[in-house]
JSON list of C-alpha atoms in Angstrom, two decimals:
[
{"chain": "A", "resi": 1, "resn": "MET", "atom": "CA", "xyz": [130.83, 99.74, 113.87]},
{"chain": "A", "resi": 2, "resn": "ALA", "atom": "CA", "xyz": [128.73, 101.08, 111.60]},
{"chain": "A", "resi": 3, "resn": "THR", "atom": "CA", "xyz": [126.92, 97.54, 110.55]},
{"chain": "A", "resi": 4, "resn": "GLU", "atom": "CA", "xyz": [126.54, 96.83, 114.51]},
{"chain": "A", "resi": 5, "resn": "ASP", "atom": "CA", "xyz": [124.91, 100.38, 114.43]},
{"chain": "A", "resi": 6, "resn": "THR", "atom": "CA", "xyz": [123.49, 99.88, 111.25]},
{"chain": "A", "resi": 7, "resn": "ALA", "atom": "CA", "xyz": [121.82, 96.78, 112.49]},
{"chain": "A", "resi": 8, "resn": "TRP", "atom": "CA", "xyz": [120.77, 98.39, 116.00]},
{"chain": "A", "resi": 9, "resn": "GLU", "atom": "CA", "xyz": [118.58, 101.40, 113.95]},
{"chain": "A", "resi": 10, "resn": "GLU", "atom": "CA", "xyz": [117.08, 97.54, 112.36]},
{"chain": "A", "resi": 11, "resn": "ARG", "atom": "CA", "xyz": [116.47, 95.92, 115.22]},
{"chain": "A", "resi": 12, "resn": "ILE", "atom": "CA", "xyz": [115.39, 99.37, 117.04]},
{"chain": "A", "resi": 13, "resn": "ALA", "atom": "CA", "xyz": [112.70, 100.24, 114.11]},
{"chain": "A", "resi": 14, "resn": "ALA", "atom": "CA", "xyz": [111.23, 96.87, 113.67]},
{"chain": "A", "resi": 15, "resn": "LEU", "atom": "CA", "xyz": [110.20, 96.88, 118.09]},
{"chain": "A", "resi": 16, "resn": "TRP", "atom": "CA", "xyz": [108.27, 99.81, 117.02]},
{"chain": "A", "resi": 17, "resn": "SER", "atom": "CA", "xyz": [106.81, 98.61, 114.09]},
{"chain": "A", "resi": 18, "resn": "ALA", "atom": "CA", "xyz": [105.43, 96.02, 116.43]},
{"chain": "A", "resi": 19, "resn": "LEU", "atom": "CA", "xyz": [104.60, 98.56, 119.76]},
{"chain": "A", "resi": 20, "resn": "ASP", "atom": "CA", "xyz": [100.57, 97.30, 118.87]},
{"chain": "A", "resi": 21, "resn": "ASP", "atom": "CA", "xyz": [102.67, 93.82, 119.46]},
{"chain": "A", "resi": 22, "resn": "HIS", "atom": "CA", "xyz": [103.58, 94.14, 123.04]},
{"chain": "A", "resi": 23, "resn": "ASP", "atom": "CA", "xyz": [102.17, 95.57, 126.69]},
{"chain": "A", "resi": 24, "resn": "GLU", "atom": "CA", "xyz": [103.31, 98.78, 127.78]},
{"chain": "A", "resi": 25, "resn": "GLU", "atom": "CA", "xyz": [105.93, 96.49, 130.38]},
{"chain": "A", "resi": 26, "resn": "GLU", "atom": "CA", "xyz": [107.19, 94.40, 127.61]},
{"chain": "A", "resi": 27, "resn": "PHE", "atom": "CA", "xyz": [107.48, 96.52, 125.20]},
{"chain": "A", "resi": 28, "resn": "VAL", "atom": "CA", "xyz": [109.69, 99.51, 127.96]},
{"chain": "A", "resi": 29, "resn": "ARG", "atom": "CA", "xyz": [111.22, 96.40, 129.28]},
{"chain": "A", "resi": 30, "resn": "ARG", "atom": "CA", "xyz": [112.37, 95.42, 124.99]},
{"chain": "A", "resi": 31, "resn": "VAL", "atom": "CA", "xyz": [113.21, 99.19, 124.07]},
{"chain": "A", "resi": 32, "resn": "ARG", "atom": "CA", "xyz": [115.48, 98.99, 128.05]},
{"chain": "A", "resi": 33, "resn": "GLU", "atom": "CA", "xyz": [117.26, 96.06, 126.33]},
{"chain": "A", "resi": 34, "resn": "LEU", "atom": "CA", "xyz": [118.21, 97.49, 123.13]},
{"chain": "A", "resi": 35, "resn": "THR", "atom": "CA", "xyz": [119.19, 100.91, 124.43]},
{"chain": "A", "resi": 36, "resn": "ALA", "atom": "CA", "xyz": [121.29, 99.48, 127.18]},
{"chain": "A", "resi": 37, "resn": "GLU", "atom": "CA", "xyz": [123.56, 98.10, 124.31]},
{"chain": "A", "resi": 38, "resn": "LEU", "atom": "CA", "xyz": [124.79, 100.84, 123.38]},
{"chain": "A", "resi": 39, "resn": "PRO", "atom": "CA", "xyz": [127.19, 103.50, 125.12]},
{"chain": "A", "resi": 40, "resn": "SER", "atom": "CA", "xyz": [126.07, 105.21, 128.22]},
{"chain": "A", "resi": 41, "resn": "ASP", "atom": "CA", "xyz": [126.34, 108.19, 127.04]},
{"chain": "A", "resi": 42, "resn": "ASP", "atom": "CA", "xyz": [124.58, 107.94, 123.86]},
{"chain": "A", "resi": 43, "resn": "ALA", "atom": "CA", "xyz": [121.83, 110.79, 123.38]},
{"chain": "A", "resi": 44, "resn": "ARG", "atom": "CA", "xyz": [119.99, 107.61, 121.60]},
{"chain": "A", "resi": 45, "resn": "ILE", "atom": "CA", "xyz": [119.13, 105.76, 124.83]},
{"chain": "A", "resi": 46, "resn": "PRO", "atom": "CA", "xyz": [117.06, 108.79, 126.88]},
{"chain": "A", "resi": 47, "resn": "PHE", "atom": "CA", "xyz": [115.11, 109.49, 123.53]},
{"chain": "A", "resi": 48, "resn": "GLU", "atom": "CA", "xyz": [114.54, 105.88, 123.01]},
{"chain": "A", "resi": 49, "resn": "LEU", "atom": "CA", "xyz": [113.07, 105.07, 126.53]},
{"chain": "A", "resi": 50, "resn": "ALA", "atom": "CA", "xyz": [111.49, 108.67, 126.37]},
{"chain": "A", "resi": 51, "resn": "CYS", "atom": "CA", "xyz": [109.93, 107.35, 123.08]},
{"chain": "A", "resi": 52, "resn": "ALA", "atom": "CA", "xyz": [108.47, 104.54, 124.70]},
{"chain": "A", "resi": 53, "resn": "PHE", "atom": "CA", "xyz": [106.73, 106.02, 127.69]},
{"chain": "A", "resi": 54, "resn": "ASP", "atom": "CA", "xyz": [105.25, 108.48, 125.71]},
{"chain": "A", "resi": 55, "resn": "SER", "atom": "CA", "xyz": [104.21, 106.08, 123.29]},
{"chain": "A", "resi": 56, "resn": "THR", "atom": "CA", "xyz": [102.66, 103.52, 126.24]},
{"chain": "A", "resi": 57, "resn": "GLY", "atom": "CA", "xyz": [101.05, 106.72, 127.90]},
{"chain": "A", "resi": 58, "resn": "HIS", "atom": "CA", "xyz": [102.96, 107.99, 130.03]},
{"chain": "A", "resi": 59, "resn": "SER", "atom": "CA", "xyz": [103.69, 111.95, 129.03]},
{"chain": "A", "resi": 60, "resn": "ASP", "atom": "CA", "xyz": [104.88, 112.25, 132.70]},
{"chain": "A", "resi": 61, "resn": "GLN", "atom": "CA", "xyz": [107.76, 109.87, 131.65]},
{"chain": "A", "resi": 62, "resn": "ALA", "atom": "CA", "xyz": [108.60, 110.68, 129.28]},
{"chain": "A", "resi": 63, "resn": "VAL", "atom": "CA", "xyz": [109.45, 114.54, 129.63]},
{"chain": "A", "resi": 64, "resn": "PRO", "atom": "CA", "xyz": [112.23, 114.51, 131.30]},
{"chain": "A", "resi": 65, "resn": "LEU", "atom": "CA", "xyz": [114.03, 111.71, 129.14]},
{"chain": "A", "resi": 66, "resn": "TYR", "atom": "CA", "xyz": [112.82, 113.58, 126.69]},
{"chain": "A", "resi": 67, "resn": "ARG", "atom": "CA", "xyz": [115.30, 117.07, 128.50]},
{"chain": "A", "resi": 68, "resn": "GLN", "atom": "CA", "xyz": [118.35, 114.35, 129.05]},
{"chain": "A", "resi": 69, "resn": "ALA", "atom": "CA", "xyz": [118.87, 113.61, 125.61]},
{"chain": "A", "resi": 70, "resn": "LEU", "atom": "CA", "xyz": [117.93, 116.76, 124.09]},
{"chain": "A", "resi": 71, "resn": "ASP", "atom": "CA", "xyz": [120.73, 117.99, 126.80]},
{"chain": "A", "resi": 72, "resn": "ALA", "atom": "CA", "xyz": [123.06, 115.14, 125.54]},
{"chain": "A", "resi": 73, "resn": "GLY", "atom": "CA", "xyz": [123.44, 116.80, 121.86]},
{"chain": "A", "resi": 74, "resn": "LEU", "atom": "CA", "xyz": [120.50, 114.44, 120.13]},
{"chain": "A", "resi": 75, "resn": "THR", "atom": "CA", "xyz": [121.47, 115.31, 116.33]},
{"chain": "A", "resi": 76, "resn": "GLY", "atom": "CA", "xyz": [119.13, 114.98, 112.94]},
{"chain": "A", "resi": 77, "resn": "VAL", "atom": "CA", "xyz": [115.97, 114.22, 112.28]},
{"chain": "A", "resi": 78, "resn": "ARG", "atom": "CA", "xyz": [115.68, 112.56, 115.69]},
{"chain": "A", "resi": 79, "resn": "ARG", "atom": "CA", "xyz": [116.38, 115.83, 117.93]},
{"chain": "A", "resi": 80, "resn": "ARG", "atom": "CA", "xyz": [113.42, 117.36, 116.39]},
{"chain": "A", "resi": 81, "resn": "ARG", "atom": "CA", "xyz": [111.58, 114.46, 117.25]},
{"chain": "A", "resi": 82, "resn": "ALA", "atom": "CA", "xyz": [112.24, 114.75, 119.97]},
{"chain": "A", "resi": 83, "resn": "VAL", "atom": "CA", "xyz": [111.57, 118.41, 120.30]},
{"chain": "A", "resi": 84, "resn": "ILE", "atom": "CA", "xyz": [107.62, 117.97, 119.14]},
{"chain": "A", "resi": 85, "resn": "GLN", "atom": "CA", "xyz": [106.95, 114.78, 121.52]},
{"chain": "A", "resi": 86, "resn": "LEU", "atom": "CA", "xyz": [108.30, 116.66, 124.01]},
{"chain": "A", "resi": 87, "resn": "ALA", "atom": "CA", "xyz": [106.89, 119.72, 123.32]},
{"chain": "A", "resi": 88, "resn": "SER", "atom": "CA", "xyz": [103.63, 117.31, 123.21]},
{"chain": "A", "resi": 89, "resn": "SER", "atom": "CA", "xyz": [104.24, 115.68, 126.20]},
{"chain": "A", "resi": 90, "resn": "LEU", "atom": "CA", "xyz": [104.19, 119.00, 128.02]},
{"chain": "A", "resi": 91, "resn": "ARG", "atom": "CA", "xyz": [100.90, 120.03, 127.06]},
{"chain": "A", "resi": 92, "resn": "ASN", "atom": "CA", "xyz": [100.01, 116.49, 127.65]},
{"chain": "A", "resi": 93, "resn": "VAL", "atom": "CA", "xyz": [100.59, 117.36, 131.19]},
{"chain": "A", "resi": 94, "resn": "GLY", "atom": "CA", "xyz": [98.88, 120.67, 131.23]},
{"chain": "A", "resi": 95, "resn": "GLN", "atom": "CA", "xyz": [102.24, 122.94, 130.30]},
{"chain": "A", "resi": 96, "resn": "ALA", "atom": "CA", "xyz": [100.99, 123.89, 127.83]},
{"chain": "A", "resi": 97, "resn": "LYS", "atom": "CA", "xyz": [102.92, 127.29, 127.26]},
{"chain": "A", "resi": 98, "resn": "GLU", "atom": "CA", "xyz": [106.09, 125.74, 127.42]},
{"chain": "A", "resi": 99, "resn": "SER", "atom": "CA", "xyz": [105.47, 123.73, 124.48]},
{"chain": "A", "resi": 100, "resn": "VAL", "atom": "CA", "xyz": [103.99, 126.81, 122.85]},
{"chain": "A", "resi": 101, "resn": "ALA", "atom": "CA", "xyz": [107.34, 128.17, 123.43]},
{"chain": "A", "resi": 102, "resn": "LEU", "atom": "CA", "xyz": [109.10, 124.92, 122.46]},
{"chain": "A", "resi": 103, "resn": "LEU", "atom": "CA", "xyz": [107.42, 124.17, 118.84]},
{"chain": "A", "resi": 104, "resn": "GLU", "atom": "CA", "xyz": [107.31, 128.10, 118.03]},
{"chain": "A", "resi": 105, "resn": "ALA", "atom": "CA", "xyz": [111.36, 128.61, 118.10]},
{"chain": "A", "resi": 106, "resn": "GLU", "atom": "CA", "xyz": [110.95, 124.50, 115.99]},
{"chain": "A", "resi": 107, "resn": "ARG", "atom": "CA", "xyz": [109.27, 126.02, 113.89]},
{"chain": "A", "resi": 108, "resn": "ASP", "atom": "CA", "xyz": [111.23, 129.28, 113.59]},
{"chain": "A", "resi": 109, "resn": "ALA", "atom": "CA", "xyz": [114.49, 126.69, 113.54]},
{"chain": "A", "resi": 110, "resn": "GLY", "atom": "CA", "xyz": [114.54, 125.54, 109.82]},
{"chain": "A", "resi": 111, "resn": "SER", "atom": "CA", "xyz": [112.98, 122.81, 107.28]},
{"chain": "A", "resi": 112, "resn": "ASP", "atom": "CA", "xyz": [112.24, 119.17, 106.91]},
{"chain": "A", "resi": 113, "resn": "PRO", "atom": "CA", "xyz": [109.59, 117.51, 106.26]},
{"chain": "A", "resi": 114, "resn": "LEU", "atom": "CA", "xyz": [108.99, 117.19, 109.89]},
{"chain": "A", "resi": 115, "resn": "ASP", "atom": "CA", "xyz": [107.59, 120.89, 109.46]},
{"chain": "A", "resi": 116, "resn": "ASP", "atom": "CA", "xyz": [103.88, 120.27, 109.20]},
{"chain": "A", "resi": 117, "resn": "ALA", "atom": "CA", "xyz": [103.75, 118.03, 112.65]},
{"chain": "A", "resi": 118, "resn": "VAL", "atom": "CA", "xyz": [105.34, 121.14, 114.53]},
{"chain": "A", "resi": 119, "resn": "VAL", "atom": "CA", "xyz": [102.34, 122.90, 112.93]},
{"chain": "A", "resi": 120, "resn": "GLY", "atom": "CA", "xyz": [100.33, 120.09, 114.42]},
{"chain": "A", "resi": 121, "resn": "PHE", "atom": "CA", "xyz": [101.15, 119.88, 117.30]},
{"chain": "A", "resi": 122, "resn": "LEU", "atom": "CA", "xyz": [101.16, 124.13, 117.62]},
{"chain": "A", "resi": 123, "resn": "ALA", "atom": "CA", "xyz": [97.58, 124.01, 116.67]},
{"chain": "A", "resi": 124, "resn": "LEU", "atom": "CA", "xyz": [97.29, 121.73, 119.56]},
{"chain": "A", "resi": 125, "resn": "ALA", "atom": "CA", "xyz": [99.24, 124.25, 122.00]},
{"chain": "A", "resi": 126, "resn": "TYR", "atom": "CA", "xyz": [97.37, 126.55, 120.87]},
{"chain": "A", "resi": 127, "resn": "ALA", "atom": "CA", "xyz": [94.59, 125.45, 121.87]},
{"chain": "A", "resi": 128, "resn": "ASP", "atom": "CA", "xyz": [94.95, 124.85, 125.39]},
{"chain": "A", "resi": 129, "resn": "VAL", "atom": "CA", "xyz": [95.78, 128.19, 125.43]},
{"chain": "A", "resi": 130, "resn": "GLY", "atom": "CA", "xyz": [92.82, 129.80, 124.40]},
{"chain": "A", "resi": 131, "resn": "ARG", "atom": "CA", "xyz": [94.13, 130.55, 121.30]},
{"chain": "A", "resi": 132, "resn": "GLU", "atom": "CA", "xyz": [91.63, 128.64, 118.98]},
{"chain": "A", "resi": 133, "resn": "ARG", "atom": "CA", "xyz": [91.70, 130.32, 116.03]},
{"chain": "A", "resi": 134, "resn": "GLU", "atom": "CA", "xyz": [95.02, 130.76, 115.65]},
{"chain": "A", "resi": 135, "resn": "ALA", "atom": "CA", "xyz": [95.18, 126.77, 115.97]},
{"chain": "A", "resi": 136, "resn": "LEU", "atom": "CA", "xyz": [92.72, 126.73, 113.00]},
{"chain": "A", "resi": 137, "resn": "SER", "atom": "CA", "xyz": [94.69, 128.86, 111.30]},
{"chain": "A", "resi": 138, "resn": "TYR", "atom": "CA", "xyz": [97.89, 126.28, 111.53]},
{"chain": "A", "resi": 139, "resn": "ALA", "atom": "CA", "xyz": [96.04, 123.50, 111.30]},
{"chain": "A", "resi": 140, "resn": "LEU", "atom": "CA", "xyz": [94.32, 124.40, 107.77]},
{"chain": "A", "resi": 141, "resn": "VAL", "atom": "CA", "xyz": [97.15, 125.44, 106.52]},
{"chain": "A", "resi": 142, "resn": "ALA", "atom": "CA", "xyz": [99.13, 122.58, 107.13]},
{"chain": "A", "resi": 143, "resn": "LEU", "atom": "CA", "xyz": [96.76, 120.49, 105.42]},
{"chain": "A", "resi": 144, "resn": "ALA", "atom": "CA", "xyz": [95.93, 122.70, 102.57]},
{"chain": "A", "resi": 145, "resn": "ARG", "atom": "CA", "xyz": [99.44, 121.31, 101.16]},
{"chain": "A", "resi": 146, "resn": "HIS", "atom": "CA", "xyz": [98.11, 118.16, 101.37]},
{"chain": "A", "resi": 147, "resn": "LEU", "atom": "CA", "xyz": [95.09, 118.43, 99.06]},
{"chain": "A", "resi": 148, "resn": "PRO", "atom": "CA", "xyz": [94.38, 117.25, 95.71]},
{"chain": "A", "resi": 149, "resn": "ARG", "atom": "CA", "xyz": [92.80, 120.55, 95.08]},
{"chain": "A", "resi": 150, "resn": "TYR", "atom": "CA", "xyz": [91.89, 123.93, 96.61]},
{"chain": "A", "resi": 151, "resn": "ASN", "atom": "CA", "xyz": [95.45, 124.54, 97.88]},
{"chain": "A", "resi": 152, "resn": "ARG", "atom": "CA", "xyz": [95.30, 127.80, 97.79]},
{"chain": "A", "resi": 153, "resn": "SER", "atom": "CA", "xyz": [91.67, 129.39, 98.15]},
{"chain": "A", "resi": 154, "resn": "LEU", "atom": "CA", "xyz": [91.52, 127.47, 101.87]},
{"chain": "A", "resi": 155, "resn": "ALA", "atom": "CA", "xyz": [95.20, 127.96, 102.68]},
{"chain": "A", "resi": 156, "resn": "ASN", "atom": "CA", "xyz": [94.21, 131.67, 102.15]},
{"chain": "A", "resi": 157, "resn": "TYR", "atom": "CA", "xyz": [90.89, 131.46, 104.16]},
{"chain": "A", "resi": 158, "resn": "ALA", "atom": "CA", "xyz": [92.71, 129.50, 107.51]},
{"chain": "A", "resi": 159, "resn": "ARG", "atom": "CA", "xyz": [95.01, 133.27, 106.84]},
{"chain": "A", "resi": 160, "resn": "ASP", "atom": "CA", "xyz": [92.52, 135.38, 107.21]},
{"chain": "A", "resi": 161, "resn": "LEU", "atom": "CA", "xyz": [91.60, 133.68, 110.31]},
{"chain": "A", "resi": 162, "resn": "THR", "atom": "CA", "xyz": [94.23, 135.47, 112.11]},
{"chain": "A", "resi": 163, "resn": "GLY", "atom": "CA", "xyz": [94.30, 138.16, 110.18]},
{"chain": "A", "resi": 164, "resn": "GLU", "atom": "CA", "xyz": [97.85, 137.44, 108.33]},
{"chain": "A", "resi": 165, "resn": "PRO", "atom": "CA", "xyz": [98.48, 138.26, 104.65]},
{"chain": "A", "resi": 166, "resn": "ALA", "atom": "CA", "xyz": [97.96, 135.55, 102.37]}
]
């Protein structure tokens, strides 16, 4: 079973790597074919379908599927990705306040390599709800961690935008 699951993970990863090689309908169809191989209650099914709709410009169709995947107990990095992507899709369909709430909770829930993605999408959501200075501050703090120099200075200036302590 583990070998089958590993092979499935490799095939779905390969399909995602070739996203730009397919038109929208074909890509969604191929994701449907691959997810049909999983047990019907597998939370990866709605997650991968949500991602496919999201990546082909259909955030409205992705939102309920992300919710379904999370409700079905999606775990690991896919769970965090689902929250980030759900929040992004909600922002895209005009529900920026819910996006902010999800991302603030996710930011406070723990830390992993997707922290800066959470902050980046939170910055976008903040901008959409009229909190532009906070948005800029969060984006700059996240960026500062990746610069070869000026990390501390940029992060401190970014925090000054909102009056946050350095």
